[in-house]
Structure formats: C-alpha cells, structure tokens
mmCIF file of C-alpha atoms in Angstrom:
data_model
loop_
_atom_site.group_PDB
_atom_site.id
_atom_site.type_symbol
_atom_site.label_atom_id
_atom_site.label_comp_id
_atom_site.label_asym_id
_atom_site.label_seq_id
_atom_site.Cartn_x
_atom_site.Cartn_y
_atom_site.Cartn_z
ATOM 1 C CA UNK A 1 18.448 82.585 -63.847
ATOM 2 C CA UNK A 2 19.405 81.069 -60.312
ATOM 3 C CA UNK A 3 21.033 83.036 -57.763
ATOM 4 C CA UNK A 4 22.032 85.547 -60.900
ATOM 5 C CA UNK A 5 19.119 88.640 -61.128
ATOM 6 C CA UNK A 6 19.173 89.761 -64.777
ATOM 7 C CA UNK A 7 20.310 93.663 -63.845
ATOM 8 C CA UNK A 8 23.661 91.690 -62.664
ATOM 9 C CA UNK A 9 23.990 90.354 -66.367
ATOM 10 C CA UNK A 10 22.793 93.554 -67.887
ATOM 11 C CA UNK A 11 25.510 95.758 -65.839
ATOM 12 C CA UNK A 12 28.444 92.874 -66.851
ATOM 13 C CA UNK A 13 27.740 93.309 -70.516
ATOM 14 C CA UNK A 14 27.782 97.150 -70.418
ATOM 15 C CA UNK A 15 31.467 97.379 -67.919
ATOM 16 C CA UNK A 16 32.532 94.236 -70.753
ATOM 17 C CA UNK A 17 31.866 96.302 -73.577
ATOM 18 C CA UNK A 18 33.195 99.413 -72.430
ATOM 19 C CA UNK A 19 36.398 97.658 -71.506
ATOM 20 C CA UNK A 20 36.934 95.651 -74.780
ATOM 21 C CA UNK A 21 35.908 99.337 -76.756
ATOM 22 C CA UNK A 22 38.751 100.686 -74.399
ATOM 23 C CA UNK A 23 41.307 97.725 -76.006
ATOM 24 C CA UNK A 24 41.441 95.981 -72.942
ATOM 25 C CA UNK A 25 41.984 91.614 -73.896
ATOM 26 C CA UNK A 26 39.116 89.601 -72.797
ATOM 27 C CA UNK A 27 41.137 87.631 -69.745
ATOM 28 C CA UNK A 28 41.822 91.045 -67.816
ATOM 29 C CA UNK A 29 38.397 92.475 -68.482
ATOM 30 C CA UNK A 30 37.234 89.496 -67.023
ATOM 31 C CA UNK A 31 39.231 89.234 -64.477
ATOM 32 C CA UNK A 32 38.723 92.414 -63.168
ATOM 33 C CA UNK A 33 34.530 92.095 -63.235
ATOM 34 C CA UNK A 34 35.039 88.661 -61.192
ATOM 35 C CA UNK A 35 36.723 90.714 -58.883
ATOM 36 C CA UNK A 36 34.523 93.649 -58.468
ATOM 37 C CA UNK A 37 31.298 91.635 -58.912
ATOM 38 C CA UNK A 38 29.569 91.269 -55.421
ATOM 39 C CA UNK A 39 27.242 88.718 -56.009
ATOM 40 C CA UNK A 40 28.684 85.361 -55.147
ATOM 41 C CA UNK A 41 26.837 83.254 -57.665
ATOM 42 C CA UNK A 42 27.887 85.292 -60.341
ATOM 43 C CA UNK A 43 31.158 86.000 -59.806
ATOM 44 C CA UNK A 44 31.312 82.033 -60.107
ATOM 45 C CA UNK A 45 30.251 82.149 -63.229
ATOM 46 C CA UNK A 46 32.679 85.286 -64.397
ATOM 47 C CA UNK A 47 35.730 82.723 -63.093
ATOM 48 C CA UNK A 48 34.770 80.185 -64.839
ATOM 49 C CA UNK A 49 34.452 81.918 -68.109
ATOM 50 C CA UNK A 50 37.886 83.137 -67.442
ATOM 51 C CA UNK A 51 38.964 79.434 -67.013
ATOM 52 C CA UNK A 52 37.230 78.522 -69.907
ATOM 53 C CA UNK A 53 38.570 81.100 -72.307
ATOM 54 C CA UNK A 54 42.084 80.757 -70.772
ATOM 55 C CA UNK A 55 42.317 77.231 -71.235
ATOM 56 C CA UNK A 56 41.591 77.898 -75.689
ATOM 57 C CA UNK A 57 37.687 78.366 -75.470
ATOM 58 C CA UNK A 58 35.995 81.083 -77.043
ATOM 59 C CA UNK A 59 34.274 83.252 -75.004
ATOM 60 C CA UNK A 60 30.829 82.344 -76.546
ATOM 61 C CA UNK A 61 31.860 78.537 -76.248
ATOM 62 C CA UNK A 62 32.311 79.534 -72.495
ATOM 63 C CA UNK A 63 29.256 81.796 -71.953
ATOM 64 C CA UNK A 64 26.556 78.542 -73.965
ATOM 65 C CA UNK A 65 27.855 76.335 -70.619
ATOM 66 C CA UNK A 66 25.421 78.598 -68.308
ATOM 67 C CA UNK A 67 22.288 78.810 -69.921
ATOM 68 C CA UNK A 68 20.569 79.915 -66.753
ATOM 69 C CA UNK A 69 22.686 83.060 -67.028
ATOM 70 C CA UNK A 70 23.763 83.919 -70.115
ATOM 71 C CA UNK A 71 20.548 83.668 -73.113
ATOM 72 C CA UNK A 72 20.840 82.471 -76.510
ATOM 73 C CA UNK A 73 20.900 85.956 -77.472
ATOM 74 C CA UNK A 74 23.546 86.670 -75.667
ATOM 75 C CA UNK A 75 25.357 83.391 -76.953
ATOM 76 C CA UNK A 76 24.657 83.697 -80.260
ATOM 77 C CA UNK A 77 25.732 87.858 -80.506
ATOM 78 C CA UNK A 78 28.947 87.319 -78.983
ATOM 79 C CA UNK A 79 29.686 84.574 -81.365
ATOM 80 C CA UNK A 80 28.976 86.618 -84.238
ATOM 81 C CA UNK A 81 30.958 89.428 -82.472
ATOM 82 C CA UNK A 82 33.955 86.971 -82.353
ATOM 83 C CA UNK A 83 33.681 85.628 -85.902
ATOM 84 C CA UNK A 84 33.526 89.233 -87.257
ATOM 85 C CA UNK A 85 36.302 90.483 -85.015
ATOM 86 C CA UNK A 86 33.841 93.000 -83.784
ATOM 87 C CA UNK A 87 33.266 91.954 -79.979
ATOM 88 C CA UNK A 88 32.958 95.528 -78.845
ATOM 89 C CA UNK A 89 30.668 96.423 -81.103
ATOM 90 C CA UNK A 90 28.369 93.525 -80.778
ATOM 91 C CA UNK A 91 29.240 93.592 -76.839
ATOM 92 C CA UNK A 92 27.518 97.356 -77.480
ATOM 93 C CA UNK A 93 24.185 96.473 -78.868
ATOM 94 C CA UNK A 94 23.824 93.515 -76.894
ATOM 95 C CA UNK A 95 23.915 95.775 -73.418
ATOM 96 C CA UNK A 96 21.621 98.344 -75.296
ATOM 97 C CA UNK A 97 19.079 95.325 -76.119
ATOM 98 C CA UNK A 98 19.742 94.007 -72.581
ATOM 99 C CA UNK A 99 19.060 97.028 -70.747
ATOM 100 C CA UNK A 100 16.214 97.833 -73.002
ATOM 101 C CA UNK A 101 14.463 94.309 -72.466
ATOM 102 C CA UNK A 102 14.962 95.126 -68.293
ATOM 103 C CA UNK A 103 13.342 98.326 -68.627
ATOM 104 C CA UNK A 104 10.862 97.154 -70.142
ATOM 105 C CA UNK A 105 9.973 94.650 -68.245
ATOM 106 C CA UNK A 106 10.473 96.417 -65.016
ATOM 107 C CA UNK A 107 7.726 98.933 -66.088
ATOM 108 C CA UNK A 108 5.443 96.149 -66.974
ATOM 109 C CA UNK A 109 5.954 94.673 -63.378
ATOM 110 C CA UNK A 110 5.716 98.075 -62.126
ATOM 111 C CA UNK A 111 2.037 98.855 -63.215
ATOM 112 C CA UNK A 112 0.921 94.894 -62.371
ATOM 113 C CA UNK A 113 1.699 95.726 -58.555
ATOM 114 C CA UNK A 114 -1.021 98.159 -57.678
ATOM 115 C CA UNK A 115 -3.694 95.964 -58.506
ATOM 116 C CA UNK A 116 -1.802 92.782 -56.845
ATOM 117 C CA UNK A 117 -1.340 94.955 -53.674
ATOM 118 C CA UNK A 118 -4.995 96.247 -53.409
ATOM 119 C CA UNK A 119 -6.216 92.255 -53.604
ATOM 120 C CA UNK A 120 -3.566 91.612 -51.185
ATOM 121 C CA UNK A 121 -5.493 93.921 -48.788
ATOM 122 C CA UNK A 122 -9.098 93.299 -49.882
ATOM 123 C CA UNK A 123 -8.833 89.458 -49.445
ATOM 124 C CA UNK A 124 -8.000 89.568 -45.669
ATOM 125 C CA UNK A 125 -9.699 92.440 -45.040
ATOM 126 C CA UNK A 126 -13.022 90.181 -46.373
ATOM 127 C CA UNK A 127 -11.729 87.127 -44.625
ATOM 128 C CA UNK A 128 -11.612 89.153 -41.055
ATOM 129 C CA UNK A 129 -15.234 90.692 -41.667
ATOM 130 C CA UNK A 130 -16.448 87.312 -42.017
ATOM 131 C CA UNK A 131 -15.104 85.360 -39.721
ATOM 132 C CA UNK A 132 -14.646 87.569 -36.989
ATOM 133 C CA UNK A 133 -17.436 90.298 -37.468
ATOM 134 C CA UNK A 134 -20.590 89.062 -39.342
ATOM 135 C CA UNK A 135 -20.888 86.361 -36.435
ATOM 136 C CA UNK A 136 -20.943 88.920 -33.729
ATOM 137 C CA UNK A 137 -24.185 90.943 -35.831
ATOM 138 C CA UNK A 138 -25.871 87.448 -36.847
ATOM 139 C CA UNK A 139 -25.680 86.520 -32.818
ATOM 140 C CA UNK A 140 -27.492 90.248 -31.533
ATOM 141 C CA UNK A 141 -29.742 89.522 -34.682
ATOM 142 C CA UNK A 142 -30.885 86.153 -33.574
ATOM 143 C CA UNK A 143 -31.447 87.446 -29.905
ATOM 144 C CA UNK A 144 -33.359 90.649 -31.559
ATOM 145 C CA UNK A 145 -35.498 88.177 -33.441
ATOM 146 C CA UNK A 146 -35.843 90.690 -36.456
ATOM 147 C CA UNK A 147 -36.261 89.258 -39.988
ATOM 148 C CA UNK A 148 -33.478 89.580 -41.770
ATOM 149 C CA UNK A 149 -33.298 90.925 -45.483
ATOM 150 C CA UNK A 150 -31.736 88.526 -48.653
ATOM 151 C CA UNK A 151 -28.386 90.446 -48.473
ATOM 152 C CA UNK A 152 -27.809 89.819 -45.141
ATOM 153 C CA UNK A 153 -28.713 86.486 -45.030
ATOM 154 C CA UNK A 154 -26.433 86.074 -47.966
ATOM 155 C CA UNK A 155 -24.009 87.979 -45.922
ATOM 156 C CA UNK A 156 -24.301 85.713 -42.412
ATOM 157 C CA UNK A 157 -24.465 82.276 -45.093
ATOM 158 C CA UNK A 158 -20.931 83.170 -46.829
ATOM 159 C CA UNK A 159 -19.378 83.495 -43.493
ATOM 160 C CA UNK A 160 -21.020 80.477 -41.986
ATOM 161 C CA UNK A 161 -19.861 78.558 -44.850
ATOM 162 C CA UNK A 162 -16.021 80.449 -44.649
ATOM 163 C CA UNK A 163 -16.091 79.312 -40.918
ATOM 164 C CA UNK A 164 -17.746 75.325 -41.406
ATOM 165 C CA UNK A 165 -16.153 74.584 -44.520
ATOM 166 C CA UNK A 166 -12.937 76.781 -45.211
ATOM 167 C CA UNK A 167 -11.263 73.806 -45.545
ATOM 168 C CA UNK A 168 -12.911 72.916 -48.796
ATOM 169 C CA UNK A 169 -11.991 76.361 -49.801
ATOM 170 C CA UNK A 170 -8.345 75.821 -49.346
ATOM 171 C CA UNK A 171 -8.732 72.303 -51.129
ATOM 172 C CA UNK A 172 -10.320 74.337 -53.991
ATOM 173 C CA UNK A 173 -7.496 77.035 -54.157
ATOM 174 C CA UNK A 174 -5.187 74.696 -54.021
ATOM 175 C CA UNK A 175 -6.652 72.322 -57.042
ATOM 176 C CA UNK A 176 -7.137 75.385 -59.251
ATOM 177 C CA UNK A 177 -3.597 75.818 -57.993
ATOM 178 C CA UNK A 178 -2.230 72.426 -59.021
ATOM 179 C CA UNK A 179 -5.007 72.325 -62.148
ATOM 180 C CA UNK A 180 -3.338 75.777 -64.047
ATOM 181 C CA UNK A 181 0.116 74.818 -63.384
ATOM 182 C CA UNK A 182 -0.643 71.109 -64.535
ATOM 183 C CA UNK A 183 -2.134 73.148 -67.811
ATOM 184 C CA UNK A 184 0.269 75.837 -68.023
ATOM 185 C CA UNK A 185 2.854 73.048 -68.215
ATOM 186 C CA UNK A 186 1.464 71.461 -71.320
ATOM 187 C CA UNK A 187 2.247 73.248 -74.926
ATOM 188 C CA UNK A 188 -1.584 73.633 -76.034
ATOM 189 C CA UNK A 189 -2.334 74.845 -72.536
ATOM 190 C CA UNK A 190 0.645 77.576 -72.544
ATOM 191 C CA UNK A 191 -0.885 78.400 -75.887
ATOM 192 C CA UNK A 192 -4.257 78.482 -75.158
ATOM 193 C CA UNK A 193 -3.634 80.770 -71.621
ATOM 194 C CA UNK A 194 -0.942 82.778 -73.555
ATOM 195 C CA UNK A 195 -3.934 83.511 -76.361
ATOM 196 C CA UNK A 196 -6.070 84.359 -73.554
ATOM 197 C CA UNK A 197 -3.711 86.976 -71.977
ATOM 198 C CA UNK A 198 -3.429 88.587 -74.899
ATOM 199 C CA UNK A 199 -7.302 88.759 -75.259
ATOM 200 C CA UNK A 200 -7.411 90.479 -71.850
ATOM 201 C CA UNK A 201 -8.247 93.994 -72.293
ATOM 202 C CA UNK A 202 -5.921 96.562 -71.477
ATOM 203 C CA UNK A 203 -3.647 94.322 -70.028
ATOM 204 C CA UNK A 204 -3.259 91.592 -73.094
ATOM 205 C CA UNK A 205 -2.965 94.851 -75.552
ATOM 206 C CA UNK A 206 0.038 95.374 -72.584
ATOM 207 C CA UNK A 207 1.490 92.614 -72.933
ATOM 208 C CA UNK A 208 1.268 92.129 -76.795
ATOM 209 C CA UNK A 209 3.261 95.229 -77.970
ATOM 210 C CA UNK A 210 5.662 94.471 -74.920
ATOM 211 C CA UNK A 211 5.828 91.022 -76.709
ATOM 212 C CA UNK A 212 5.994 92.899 -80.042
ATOM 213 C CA UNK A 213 8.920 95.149 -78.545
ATOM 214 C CA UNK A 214 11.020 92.383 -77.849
ATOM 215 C CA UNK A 215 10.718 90.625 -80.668
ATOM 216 C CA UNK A 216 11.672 93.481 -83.286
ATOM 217 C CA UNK A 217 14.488 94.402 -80.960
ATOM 218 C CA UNK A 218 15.973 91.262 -80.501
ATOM 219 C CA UNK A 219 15.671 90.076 -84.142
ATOM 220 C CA UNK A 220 16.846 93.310 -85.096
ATOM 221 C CA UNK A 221 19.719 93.300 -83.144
ATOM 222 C CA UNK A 222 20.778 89.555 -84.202
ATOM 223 C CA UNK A 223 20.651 90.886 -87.881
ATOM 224 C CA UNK A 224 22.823 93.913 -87.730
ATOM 225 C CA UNK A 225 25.002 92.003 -85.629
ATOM 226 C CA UNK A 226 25.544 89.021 -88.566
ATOM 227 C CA UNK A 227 23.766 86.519 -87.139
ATOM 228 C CA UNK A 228 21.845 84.641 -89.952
ATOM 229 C CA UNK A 229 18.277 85.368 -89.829
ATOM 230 C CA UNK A 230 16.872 81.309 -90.188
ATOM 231 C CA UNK A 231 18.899 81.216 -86.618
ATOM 232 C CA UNK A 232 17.467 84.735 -85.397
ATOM 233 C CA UNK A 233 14.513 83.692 -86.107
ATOM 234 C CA UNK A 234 14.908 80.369 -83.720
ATOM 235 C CA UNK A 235 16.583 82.620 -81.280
ATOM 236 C CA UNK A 236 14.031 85.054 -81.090
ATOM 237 C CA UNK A 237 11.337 82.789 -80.928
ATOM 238 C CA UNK A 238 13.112 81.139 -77.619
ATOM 239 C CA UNK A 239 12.572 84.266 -76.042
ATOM 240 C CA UNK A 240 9.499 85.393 -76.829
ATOM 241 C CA UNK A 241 7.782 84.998 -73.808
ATOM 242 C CA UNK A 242 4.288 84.594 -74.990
ATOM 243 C CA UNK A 243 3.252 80.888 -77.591
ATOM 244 C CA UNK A 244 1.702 82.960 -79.957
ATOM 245 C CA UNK A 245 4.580 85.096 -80.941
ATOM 246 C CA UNK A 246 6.550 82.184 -80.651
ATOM 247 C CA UNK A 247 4.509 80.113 -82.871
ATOM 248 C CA UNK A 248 3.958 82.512 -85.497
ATOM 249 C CA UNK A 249 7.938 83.522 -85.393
ATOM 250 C CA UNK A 250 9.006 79.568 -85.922
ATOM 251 C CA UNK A 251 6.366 79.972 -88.455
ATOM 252 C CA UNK A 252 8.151 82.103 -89.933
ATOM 253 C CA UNK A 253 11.100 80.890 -89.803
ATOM 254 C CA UNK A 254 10.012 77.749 -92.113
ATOM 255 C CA UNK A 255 8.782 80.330 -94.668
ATOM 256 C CA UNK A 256 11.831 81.810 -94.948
ATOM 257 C CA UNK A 257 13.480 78.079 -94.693
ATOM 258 C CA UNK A 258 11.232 77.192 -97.677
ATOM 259 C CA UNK A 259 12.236 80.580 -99.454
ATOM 260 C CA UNK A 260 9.325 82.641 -98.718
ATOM 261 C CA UNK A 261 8.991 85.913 -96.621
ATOM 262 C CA UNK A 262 8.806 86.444 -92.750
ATOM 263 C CA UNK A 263 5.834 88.083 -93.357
ATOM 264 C CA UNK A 264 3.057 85.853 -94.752
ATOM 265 C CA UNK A 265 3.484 83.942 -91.463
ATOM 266 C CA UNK A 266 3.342 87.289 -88.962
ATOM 267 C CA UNK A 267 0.204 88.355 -90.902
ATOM 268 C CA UNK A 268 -1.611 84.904 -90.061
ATOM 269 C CA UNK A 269 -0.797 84.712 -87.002
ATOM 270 C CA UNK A 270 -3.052 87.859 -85.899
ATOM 271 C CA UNK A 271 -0.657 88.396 -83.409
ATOM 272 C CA UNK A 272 1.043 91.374 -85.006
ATOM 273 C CA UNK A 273 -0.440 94.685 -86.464
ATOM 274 C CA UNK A 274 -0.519 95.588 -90.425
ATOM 275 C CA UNK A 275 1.951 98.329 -89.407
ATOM 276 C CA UNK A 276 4.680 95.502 -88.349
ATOM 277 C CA UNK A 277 4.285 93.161 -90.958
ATOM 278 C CA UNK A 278 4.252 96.151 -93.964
ATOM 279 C CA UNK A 279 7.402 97.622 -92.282
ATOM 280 C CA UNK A 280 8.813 93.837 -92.080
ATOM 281 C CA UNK A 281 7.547 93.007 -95.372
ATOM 282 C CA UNK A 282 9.560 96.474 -96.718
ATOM 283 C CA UNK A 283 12.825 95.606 -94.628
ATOM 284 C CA UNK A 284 12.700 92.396 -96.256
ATOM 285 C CA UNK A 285 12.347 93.718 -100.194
ATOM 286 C CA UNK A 286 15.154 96.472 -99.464
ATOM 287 C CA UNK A 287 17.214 94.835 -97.496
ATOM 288 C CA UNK A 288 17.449 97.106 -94.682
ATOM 289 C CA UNK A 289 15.305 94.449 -91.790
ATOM 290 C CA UNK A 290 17.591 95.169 -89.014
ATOM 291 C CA UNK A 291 16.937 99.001 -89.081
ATOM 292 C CA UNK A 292 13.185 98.636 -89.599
ATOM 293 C CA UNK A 293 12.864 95.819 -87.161
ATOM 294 C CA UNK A 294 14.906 98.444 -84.894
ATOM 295 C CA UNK A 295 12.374 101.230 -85.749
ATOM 296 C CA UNK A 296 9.731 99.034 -84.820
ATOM 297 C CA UNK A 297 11.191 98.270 -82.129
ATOM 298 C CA UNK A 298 11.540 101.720 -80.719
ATOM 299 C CA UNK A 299 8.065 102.394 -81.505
ATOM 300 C CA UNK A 300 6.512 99.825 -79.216
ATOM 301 C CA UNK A 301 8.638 101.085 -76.504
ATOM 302 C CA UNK A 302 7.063 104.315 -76.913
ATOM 303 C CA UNK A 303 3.715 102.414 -76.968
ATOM 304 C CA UNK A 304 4.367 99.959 -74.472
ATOM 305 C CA UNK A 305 4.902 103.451 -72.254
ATOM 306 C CA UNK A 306 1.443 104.721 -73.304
ATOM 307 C CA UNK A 307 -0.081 101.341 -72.446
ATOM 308 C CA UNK A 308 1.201 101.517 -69.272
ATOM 309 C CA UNK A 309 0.176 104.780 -68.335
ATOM 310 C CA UNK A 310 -3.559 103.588 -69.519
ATOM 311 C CA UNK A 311 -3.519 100.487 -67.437
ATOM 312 C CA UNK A 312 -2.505 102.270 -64.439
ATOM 313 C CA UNK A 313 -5.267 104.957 -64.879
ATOM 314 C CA UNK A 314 -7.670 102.881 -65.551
ATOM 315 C CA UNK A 315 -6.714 99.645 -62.825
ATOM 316 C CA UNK A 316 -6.652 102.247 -60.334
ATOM 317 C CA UNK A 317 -10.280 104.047 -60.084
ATOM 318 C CA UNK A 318 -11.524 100.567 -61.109
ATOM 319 C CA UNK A 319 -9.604 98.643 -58.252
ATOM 320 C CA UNK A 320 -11.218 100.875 -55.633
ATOM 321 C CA UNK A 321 -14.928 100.814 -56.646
ATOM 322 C CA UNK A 322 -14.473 96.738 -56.757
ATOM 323 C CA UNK A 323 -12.649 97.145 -52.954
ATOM 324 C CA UNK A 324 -15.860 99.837 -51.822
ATOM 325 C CA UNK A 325 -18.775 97.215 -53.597
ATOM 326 C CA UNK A 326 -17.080 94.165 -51.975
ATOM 327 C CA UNK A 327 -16.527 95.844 -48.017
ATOM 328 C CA UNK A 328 -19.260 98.531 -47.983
ATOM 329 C CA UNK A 329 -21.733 95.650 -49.497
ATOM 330 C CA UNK A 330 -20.724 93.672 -46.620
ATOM 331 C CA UNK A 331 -21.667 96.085 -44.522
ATOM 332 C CA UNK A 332 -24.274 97.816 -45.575
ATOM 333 C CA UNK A 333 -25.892 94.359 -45.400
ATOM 334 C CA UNK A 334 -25.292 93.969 -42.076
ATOM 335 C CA UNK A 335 -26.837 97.353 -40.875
ATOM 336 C CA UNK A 336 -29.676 96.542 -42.926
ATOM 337 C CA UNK A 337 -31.383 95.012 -40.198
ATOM 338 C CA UNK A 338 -30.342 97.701 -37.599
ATOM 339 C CA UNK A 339 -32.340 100.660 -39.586
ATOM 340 C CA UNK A 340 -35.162 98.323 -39.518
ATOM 341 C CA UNK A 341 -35.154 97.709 -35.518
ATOM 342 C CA UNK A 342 -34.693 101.268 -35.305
ATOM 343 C CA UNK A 343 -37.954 101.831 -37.308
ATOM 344 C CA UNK A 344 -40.095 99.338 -35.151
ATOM 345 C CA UNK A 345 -39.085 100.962 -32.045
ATOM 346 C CA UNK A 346 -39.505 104.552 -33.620
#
C-alpha cells in the first residue's frame, strides 16, 4: 500500500459510511474526503474514484483500479453493497472489519518491538566490547604473562576474529540475507517458513489465532454482506497472511466447489482448533456461518489479547537474562584472569 498507510483507508471507510448512512450521494461524499484528506497520495486516489464514478463507473469498478490501496475485501463488499442497494450498510461492516484487522495488527507489532529493541542494543553493545575493549585486557594480559582460562581465550579469539575477518561476517549476514528472501520468495519456501512460524512457541500460537481472527472475521463479514461464499472463500484466502491458512482455506474452497463442507478441509489442515471447525461445521448445517464465523471471530480477538499479554511477560524476563549471559559472560571472562594475578601476588 504505497504512499497510502492502512489507518488512512480505515478512517475513509468509516467518514464514507457515516456520510452515505446520513443520505449523502456518493460524488459529494467523495468529494468532500478528497478535500479534507491530507495525505497527498491518497487524496489522488479519492479524485480519481470521483472521476471514475462520475464518468458511469461503479464505485467498486473504480476502487478494483488501485489494488495497492483498496483490498479485495474491500472490492468485493462494496460491490455486494451496490448490487443489494445497501452501500451504507456494507460501507458499516467493512470499517468495523477494517478497524478491527488494524487493531489487531497494531497490538501484534506492539508486543514484537520489545524484543527487536533489546537486540538492537545488545548487538552493538557486543560489537563495542569486542572490538574496542577485549583488545585493551588481551594486550595488559600478554604483558602480565598470566595463563589465561578457556573462557577468556574464547573471549580474546571471537574478537580477534570480529576484528581480522568481520568482513566475512558481513558477507555471511548478507547471504543469509539474500538466501531467506530468495526462499521466502518461492511458494514451498513461504510455506515451509510460514509452517515454521507457526511452530514457534508463544509467538507462532500468536500469530495463528491472529491468523485465525482474520480469517473468521473477514469470511464472516463477506457472508452477511452477500458475497457468495466459493468467492469469500478466494477472497479470504488472499488475505490470509500466513500459506497455511491460505492453503487449507483454497482447500476449502474446492470442497465446497465439489459440494462438500468447509470443514473437512480446515480439520486437515491442523491449522485450526476443533472449536473452529465444530462451530464452522454447525454454521454450515444451520445456516447461520456468518454469525458463527463472527463469534469466532470475536473470540480470537479476545485470545489474540491474552496471547499478547503472555508473550510480553514472558519475552521480557527472558530477553534480559539472554542480554546479562551474553555481556556479563563477556566480562566475567575477562576479569577471570585479574582475580588470578591478584592471587599470585597475594
């Protein structure tokens, strides 16, 4: 989403559903956002949607000719909106899902930055005790002629090797670099690493019922809002975020294509709990999906919450002994061979 943050779209949908509600045509409602909207990029956009829809378009039509901005949820809701003669309405949910999906995935960025800040400041903070410190001990150690204990030899041989060779450590960092984007870029290696995230623990059980969240949510949504469910399935799975729940939605989608359930397919996949498939497998036999896929829905935001609140408690204490092991090693290893010069001259 170029130059267009999604809190931009998110805000649009909810002032453009509040003035269609209010009976307000779709030319001066969007008229009036391009003129209040301050970012530049976007208020691009919001003009040429009005062109677009001025000129016979529908607003959907319109809105699929900036996929960068506006997702195929967002596409395909509005169209259903239009065909139904419903556009507030639909307009409605889709800033609830919106807003929802942003939260959501603001909290999740939220409790990843601790533990990206504290290897932000361990990493240097290693990097200047070995290259500027440890050779300052190892010289008074060589003049002191004291033997020196495995740790700090280990010690002094990590930061001669940082200091002769950091070169091939860049060249490494950068292959891995180039070597998991070159895999990440290929569809079994998005599955494979998106498998592995979820195997991560705390952090992959994170990241599933976030995953889990979304999907229920947005399916849900699509449903109530008349979208057919063979092409809110194929929506959904667009924006899953993770391989697995994509795979075992499209799965899914070819059961139902083949007249079978959505279930079967969410069972295999491991992916989702009993709990999700029963209450999808119930939807499905009563004919009420979009409310349980809502309930569902709601219920993994609650858990997604807890989740969060137990990766931050336990990242935290965890983060620090790793930081205290890694700098006080370093230097306990270095004072090592102090205590023992102070016991030959005692």
């Amino acid at each position: 989403m170029t130059g267009v943050p999604a809190r931009e779209v998110t805000v649009f949908t909810r002032l453009f559903s509040t003035m269609i509600g209010a009976g307000l045509p779709i030319v001066p409602s969007l008229n009036i956002l391009a003129r209040q909207t301050k970012n530049r990029a976007f208020r691009k956009v919001i003009q040429e949607l009005l062109y677009d829809v001025q000129s016979g378009d529908t607003l959907a039509g319109a809105m699929r000719r900036h996929p960068r901005v506006f997702s195929e949820l967002s596409v395909n809701m509005v169209a259903a909106g239009e065909a139904a003669g419903a556009l507030d309405t639909i307009l409605q949910r889709l800033s609830d899902v919106l807003e929802k999906t942003h939260s959501l995935a603001r909290k999740v960025r939220a409790a990843l930055i601790y533990p990206a800040m504290i290897i932000a400041v361990t990493v240097p903070a290693v990097a200047i005790l070995l290259v500027f410190v440890i050779p300052t001990f190892e010289t008074m150690f060589a003049s002191a002629g004291v033997p020196l204990p495995v740790p700090t030899r280990v010690v002094i041989g990590a930061s001669g090797l940082i200091q002769g060779y950091w070169w091939v450590t860049v060249l490494f960092l950068l292959a891995a670099l180039a070597a998991a984007v070159r895999v990440r870029g290929t569809e079994r290696g998005r599955l494979l690493t998106d498998r592995v995230t979820l195997g991560i623990p705390i952090l992959g059980d994170l990241l599933r019922k976030a995953a889990v969240a979304r999907f229920t949510r947005t399916l849900g949504t699509l449903v109530a809002s008349g979208v057919s469910i063979l092409e809110g399935l194929e929506v959904t799975a667009n924006t899953a975020g993770n391989r697995v729940i994509r795979d075992a939605v499209m799965k899914s989608r070819a059961s139902i294509a083949g007249g079978a359930t959505i279930a079967g397919p969410l069972e295999e996949s491991g992916a989702f709990t009993p709990m999700v498939v029963r209450m999808v497998e119930v939807g499905e036999q009563t004919g009420g999906l979009d409310d349980m896929l809502t309930r569902v829905a709601d219920f993994y935001d609650q858990e997604v919450d807890a989740a969060l609140e137990v990766l931050v408690a336990a990242v935290e204490p965890v983060m620090i002994v790793v930081l205290g092991i890694v700098v006080g090693g370093i230097i306990v290893a270095m004072y090592l061979p102090i205590f023992d010069m102070m016991k030959l001259v005692g």
